[in-house]
Coordinates of C-alpha atoms in Angstrom, one line a residue:
X192 CA -2.5 -17.6 7.6
X193 CA -4.0 -17.3 3.8
X194 CA -1.5 -15.7 1.4
X195 CA -1.9 -12.0 1.3
X196 CA -3.8 -10.2 -1.5
X197 CA -1.1 -8.0 -3.3
X198 CA -2.0 -4.7 -4.7
X199 CA 0.2 -2.2 -6.5
X200 CA -0.2 1.4 -6.2
X201 CA 2.1 2.6 -8.7
X202 CA 1.4 6.2 -8.3
X203 CA 2.2 6.3 -4.8
X204 CA 5.3 3.7 -5.5
X205 CA 3.8 1.1 -2.8
X206 CA 3.2 -2.7 -3.6
X207 CA 0.8 -3.5 -0.7
X208 CA -0.1 -6.7 1.1
X209 CA -3.5 -7.2 2.9
X210 CA -4.5 -10.2 4.9
X211 CA -8.4 -10.7 5.5
X212 CA -8.8 -7.0 4.5
X213 CA -6.2 -5.8 6.9
X214 CA -3.4 -3.9 5.9
X215 CA -0.3 -6.1 6.4
X216 CA 2.7 -4.4 4.8
X217 CA 4.1 -3.1 1.9
X218 CA 7.3 -2.4 -0.3
X219 CA 8.2 1.0 -1.4
X220 CA 9.6 1.5 -4.4
X221 CA 10.4 3.7 -7.5
X222 CA 10.8 3.1 -11.3
X223 CA 14.1 3.9 -12.4
X224 CA 14.4 6.6 -14.8
X225 CA 17.1 5.2 -17.2
X226 CA 17.5 3.0 -20.4
X227 CA 16.5 0.3 -19.6
X228 CA 13.9 1.3 -17.1
X229 CA 14.0 -1.0 -13.8
X230 CA 11.7 -1.4 -10.6
X231 CA 13.9 -0.4 -7.5
X232 CA 12.3 -1.6 -4.0
X233 CA 13.9 0.6 -1.2
X234 CA 11.9 -0.4 1.9
X235 CA 10.1 -3.5 2.9
X236 CA 7.8 -2.8 5.8
X237 CA 5.4 -5.6 7.7
X238 CA 2.9 -4.4 10.2
X239 CA 4.1 -5.8 13.8
X240 CA 1.1 -8.3 14.2
X241 CA 2.0 -9.8 10.8
X242 CA 5.7 -10.2 11.3
X243 CA 7.0 -13.7 10.9
X244 CA 4.2 -14.9 8.8
X245 CA 5.6 -14.6 5.4
X246 CA 4.3 -11.3 4.4
X247 CA 7.5 -9.5 3.6
X248 CA 8.6 -12.8 1.2
X249 CA 5.3 -12.6 -0.4
X250 CA 5.6 -9.1 -1.0
X251 CA 9.2 -9.5 -2.6
X252 CA 8.0 -12.6 -4.6
X253 CA 5.1 -10.7 -6.0
X254 CA 7.5 -7.6 -6.7
X255 CA 9.9 -9.6 -8.7
X256 CA 6.8 -11.4 -10.5
X257 CA 5.3 -8.1 -11.3
X258 CA 8.6 -6.7 -12.8
X259 CA 9.0 -10.2 -14.9
X260 CA 5.3 -9.7 -16.4
X261 CA 6.4 -6.0 -17.2
X262 CA 9.8 -7.0 -18.8
X263 CA 11.9 -4.8 -16.6
X264 CA 14.8 -5.9 -13.9
X265 CA 14.6 -5.1 -10.4
X266 CA 17.4 -3.4 -8.5
X267 CA 17.0 -4.4 -4.9
X268 CA 18.2 -1.6 -2.6
X269 CA 15.9 -2.7 -0.1
X270 CA 18.1 -5.0 2.4
X271 CA 15.4 -7.4 2.8
X272 CA 14.7 -7.6 -0.8
X273 CA 18.3 -8.1 -1.8
X274 CA 18.6 -10.8 0.8
X275 CA 15.7 -12.6 -0.5
X276 CA 16.9 -12.2 -4.1
X277 CA 20.2 -14.0 -3.0
X278 CA 18.1 -16.9 -1.4
X279 CA 16.1 -17.1 -4.7
X280 CA 18.3 -16.6 -7.9
X281 CA 15.8 -18.7 -9.9
X282 CA 13.1 -15.9 -9.3
X283 CA 15.5 -12.8 -9.0
X284 CA 18.0 -12.5 -11.8
X285 CA 21.1 -10.3 -10.8
X286 CA 20.6 -6.5 -12.7
X287 CA 23.2 -5.3 -14.5
X288 CA 25.8 -3.1 -12.6
X289 CA 25.1 0.0 -14.3
X290 CA 21.3 -0.2 -13.3
X291 CA 22.4 -0.6 -9.8
X292 CA 24.9 2.4 -9.9
X293 CA 22.2 4.5 -11.7
X294 CA 19.5 3.3 -9.2
X295 CA 21.8 4.2 -6.3
X296 CA 22.6 7.8 -7.6
X297 CA 19.0 8.6 -8.3
X298 CA 18.2 7.6 -4.8
X299 CA 21.1 9.8 -3.4
X300 CA 19.8 12.8 -5.5
X301 CA 16.2 12.0 -4.6
X302 CA 16.0 10.6 -1.3
X303 CA 12.4 10.7 -0.9
X304 CA 11.9 8.1 -3.7

């Protein structure tokens, strides 16, 4: 399978993957309203026909690369993204505890994020 094409839809809070023009999955995220700001992935979802083909990993790797380009940390509240970060510490710096706490607070206050 070819590497997925990754598209950021910041307005919708979705980093989307496409394989051969077909939607393959996405990372749902929000931008932490805090100083410093951060990007917070909350769900990684892959379409059934693309499961087990590296789409989720490509999405999360791209998410971390996007955050690095923007100079902001990632607070992985998504279980898949958190596990991926543990396996790839060279690509996924651990966020400060205060950012994690604030991201959890914002998600609790606004569960639709």
